JSON list of C-alpha atoms in Angstrom, two decimals:
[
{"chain": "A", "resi": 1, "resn": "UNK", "atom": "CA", "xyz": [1.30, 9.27, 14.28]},
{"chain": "A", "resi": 2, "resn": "UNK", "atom": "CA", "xyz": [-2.28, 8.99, 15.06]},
{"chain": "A", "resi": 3, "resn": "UNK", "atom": "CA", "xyz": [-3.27, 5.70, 17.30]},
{"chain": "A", "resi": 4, "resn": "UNK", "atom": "CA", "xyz": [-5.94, 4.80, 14.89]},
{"chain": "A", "resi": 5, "resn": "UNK", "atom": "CA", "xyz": [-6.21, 1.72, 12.91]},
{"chain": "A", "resi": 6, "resn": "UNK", "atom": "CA", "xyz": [-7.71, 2.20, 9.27]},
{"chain": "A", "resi": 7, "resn": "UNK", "atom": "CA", "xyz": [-9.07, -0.75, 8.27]},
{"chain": "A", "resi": 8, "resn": "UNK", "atom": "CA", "xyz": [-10.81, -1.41, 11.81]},
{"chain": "A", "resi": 9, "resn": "UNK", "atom": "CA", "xyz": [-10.84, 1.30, 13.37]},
{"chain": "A", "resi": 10, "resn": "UNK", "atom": "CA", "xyz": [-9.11, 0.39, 16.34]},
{"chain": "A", "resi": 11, "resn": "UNK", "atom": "CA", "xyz": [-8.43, 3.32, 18.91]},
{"chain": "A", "resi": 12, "resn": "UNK", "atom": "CA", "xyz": [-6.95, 4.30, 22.08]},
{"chain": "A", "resi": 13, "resn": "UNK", "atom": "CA", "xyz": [-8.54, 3.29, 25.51]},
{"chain": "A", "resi": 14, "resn": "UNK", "atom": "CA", "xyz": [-8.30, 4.53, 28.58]},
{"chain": "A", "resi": 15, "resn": "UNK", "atom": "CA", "xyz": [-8.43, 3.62, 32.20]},
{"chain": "A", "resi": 16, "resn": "UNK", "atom": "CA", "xyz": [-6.25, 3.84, 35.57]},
{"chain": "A", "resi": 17, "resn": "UNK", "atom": "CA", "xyz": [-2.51, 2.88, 36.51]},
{"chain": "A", "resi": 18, "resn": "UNK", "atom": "CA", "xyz": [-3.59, 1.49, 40.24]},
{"chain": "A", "resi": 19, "resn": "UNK", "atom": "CA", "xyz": [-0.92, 1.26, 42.53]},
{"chain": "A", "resi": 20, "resn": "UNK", "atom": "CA", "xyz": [0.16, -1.11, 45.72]},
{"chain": "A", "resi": 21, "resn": "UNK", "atom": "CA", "xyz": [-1.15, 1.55, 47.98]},
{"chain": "A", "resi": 22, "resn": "UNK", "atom": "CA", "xyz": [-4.53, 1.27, 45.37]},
{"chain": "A", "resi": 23, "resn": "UNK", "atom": "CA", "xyz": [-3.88, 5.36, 44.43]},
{"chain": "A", "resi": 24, "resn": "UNK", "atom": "CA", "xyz": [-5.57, 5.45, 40.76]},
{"chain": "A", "resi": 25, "resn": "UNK", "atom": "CA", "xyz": [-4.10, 7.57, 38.08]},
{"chain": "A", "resi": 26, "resn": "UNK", "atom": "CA", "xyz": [-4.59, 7.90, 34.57]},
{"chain": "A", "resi": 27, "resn": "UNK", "atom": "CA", "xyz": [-3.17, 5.81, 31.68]},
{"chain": "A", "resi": 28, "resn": "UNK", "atom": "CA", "xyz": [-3.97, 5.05, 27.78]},
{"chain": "A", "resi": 29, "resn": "UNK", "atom": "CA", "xyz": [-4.38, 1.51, 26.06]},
{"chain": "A", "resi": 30, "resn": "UNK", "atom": "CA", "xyz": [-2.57, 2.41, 22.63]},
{"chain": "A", "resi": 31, "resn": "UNK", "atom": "CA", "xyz": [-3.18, -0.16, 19.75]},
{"chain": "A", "resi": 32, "resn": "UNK", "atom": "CA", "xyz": [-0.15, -1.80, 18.38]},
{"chain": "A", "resi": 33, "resn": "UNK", "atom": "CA", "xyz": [-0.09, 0.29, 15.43]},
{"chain": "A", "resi": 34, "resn": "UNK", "atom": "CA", "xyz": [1.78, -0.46, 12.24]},
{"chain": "A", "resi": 35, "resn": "UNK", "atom": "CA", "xyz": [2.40, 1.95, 8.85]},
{"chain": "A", "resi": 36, "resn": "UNK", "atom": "CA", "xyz": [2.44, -0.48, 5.95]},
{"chain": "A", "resi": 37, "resn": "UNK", "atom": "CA", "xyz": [3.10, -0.27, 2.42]},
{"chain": "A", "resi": 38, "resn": "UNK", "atom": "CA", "xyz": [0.73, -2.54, -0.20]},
{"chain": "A", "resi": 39, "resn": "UNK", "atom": "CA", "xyz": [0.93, -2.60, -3.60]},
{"chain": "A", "resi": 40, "resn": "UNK", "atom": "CA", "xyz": [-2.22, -2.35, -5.13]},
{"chain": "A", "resi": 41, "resn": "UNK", "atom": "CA", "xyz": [-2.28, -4.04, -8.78]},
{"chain": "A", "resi": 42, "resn": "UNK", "atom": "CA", "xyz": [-5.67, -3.00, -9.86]},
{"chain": "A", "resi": 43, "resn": "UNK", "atom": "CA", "xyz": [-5.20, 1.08, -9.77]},
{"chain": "A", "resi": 44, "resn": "UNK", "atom": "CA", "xyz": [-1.00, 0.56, -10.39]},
{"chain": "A", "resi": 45, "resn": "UNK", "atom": "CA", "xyz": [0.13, 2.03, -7.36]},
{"chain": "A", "resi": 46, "resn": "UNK", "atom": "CA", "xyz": [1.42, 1.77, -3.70]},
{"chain": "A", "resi": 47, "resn": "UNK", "atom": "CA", "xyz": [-0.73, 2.75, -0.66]},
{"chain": "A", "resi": 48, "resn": "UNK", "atom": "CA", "xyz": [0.60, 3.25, 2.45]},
{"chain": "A", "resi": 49, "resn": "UNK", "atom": "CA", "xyz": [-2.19, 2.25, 5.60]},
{"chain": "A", "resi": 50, "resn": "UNK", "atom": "CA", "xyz": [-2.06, 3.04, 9.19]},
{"chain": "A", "resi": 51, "resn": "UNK", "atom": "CA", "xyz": [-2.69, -0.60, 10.44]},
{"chain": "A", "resi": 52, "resn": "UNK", "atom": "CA", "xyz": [-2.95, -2.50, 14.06]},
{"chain": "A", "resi": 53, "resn": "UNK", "atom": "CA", "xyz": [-1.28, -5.78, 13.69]},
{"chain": "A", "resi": 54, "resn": "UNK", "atom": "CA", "xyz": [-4.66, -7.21, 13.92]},
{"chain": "A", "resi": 55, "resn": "UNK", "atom": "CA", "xyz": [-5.61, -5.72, 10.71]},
{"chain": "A", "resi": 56, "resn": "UNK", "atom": "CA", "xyz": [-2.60, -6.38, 9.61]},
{"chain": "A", "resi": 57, "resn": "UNK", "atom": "CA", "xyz": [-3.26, -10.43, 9.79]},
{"chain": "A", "resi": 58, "resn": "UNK", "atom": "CA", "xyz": [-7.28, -9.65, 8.21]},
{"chain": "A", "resi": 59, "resn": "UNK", "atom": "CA", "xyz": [-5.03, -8.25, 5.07]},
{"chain": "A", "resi": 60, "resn": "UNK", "atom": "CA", "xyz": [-3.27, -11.02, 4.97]},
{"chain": "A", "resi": 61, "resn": "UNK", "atom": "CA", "xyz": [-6.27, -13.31, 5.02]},
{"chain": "A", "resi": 62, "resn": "UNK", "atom": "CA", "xyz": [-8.64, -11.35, 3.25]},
{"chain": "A", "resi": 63, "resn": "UNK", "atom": "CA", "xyz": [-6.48, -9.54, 0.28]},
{"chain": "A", "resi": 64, "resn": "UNK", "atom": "CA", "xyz": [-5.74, -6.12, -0.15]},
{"chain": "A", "resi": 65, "resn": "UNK", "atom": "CA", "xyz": [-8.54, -5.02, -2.85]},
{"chain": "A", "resi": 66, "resn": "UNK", "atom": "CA", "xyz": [-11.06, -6.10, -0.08]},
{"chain": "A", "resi": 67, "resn": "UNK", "atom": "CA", "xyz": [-9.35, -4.80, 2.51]},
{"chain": "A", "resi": 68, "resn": "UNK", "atom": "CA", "xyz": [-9.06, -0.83, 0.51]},
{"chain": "A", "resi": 69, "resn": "UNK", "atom": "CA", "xyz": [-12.48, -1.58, -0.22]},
{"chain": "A", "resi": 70, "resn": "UNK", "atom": "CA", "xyz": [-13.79, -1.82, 3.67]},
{"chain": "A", "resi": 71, "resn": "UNK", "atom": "CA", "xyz": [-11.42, 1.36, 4.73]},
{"chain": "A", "resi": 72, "resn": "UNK", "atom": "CA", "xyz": [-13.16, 3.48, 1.56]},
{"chain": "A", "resi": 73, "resn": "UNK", "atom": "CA", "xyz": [-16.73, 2.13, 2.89]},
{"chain": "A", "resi": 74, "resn": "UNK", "atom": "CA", "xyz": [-15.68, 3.03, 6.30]},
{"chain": "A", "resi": 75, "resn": "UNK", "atom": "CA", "xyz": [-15.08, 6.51, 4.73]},
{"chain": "A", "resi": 76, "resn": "UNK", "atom": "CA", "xyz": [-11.15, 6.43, 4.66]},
{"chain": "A", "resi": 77, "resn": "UNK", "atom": "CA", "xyz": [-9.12, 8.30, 2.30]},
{"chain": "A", "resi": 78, "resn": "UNK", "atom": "CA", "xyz": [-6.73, 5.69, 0.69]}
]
């Protein structure tokens, strides 16, 4: 699974691990990301996102057809 939120685009970042002896290595900041399953009444049909559980709680503020409606404008396949 991809580390890439949908709806905000959300990815990875990176940086370093530094240790007690302040040796630096490399390491990843993945998003907390969640697949998620919406119906969506206006076209009849399920659609399954790739989410971060921030965009997770905008869905649940904003609604779903707005939310499909930002991830198409950001040029997302839904």
């Amino acid at each position: 699974m991809s580390a890439h939120c949908q709806l905000t685009g959300a990815q990875p970042g990176f940086g370093n691990n530094i240790s007690h002896s302040h040796r630096r290595t490399s390491r990843r900041f993945d998003p907390n990301i969640q697949r998620k399953r919406y119906w969506l009444p206006n076209e009849g049909r399920y659609v399954r996102l790739t989410l971060s559980a921030r965009a997770i709680k905008t869905i649940d503020a904003i609604g779903i057809e707005a939310a499909v409606a930002r991830v198409r404008a950001r040029g997302g396949k839904v």
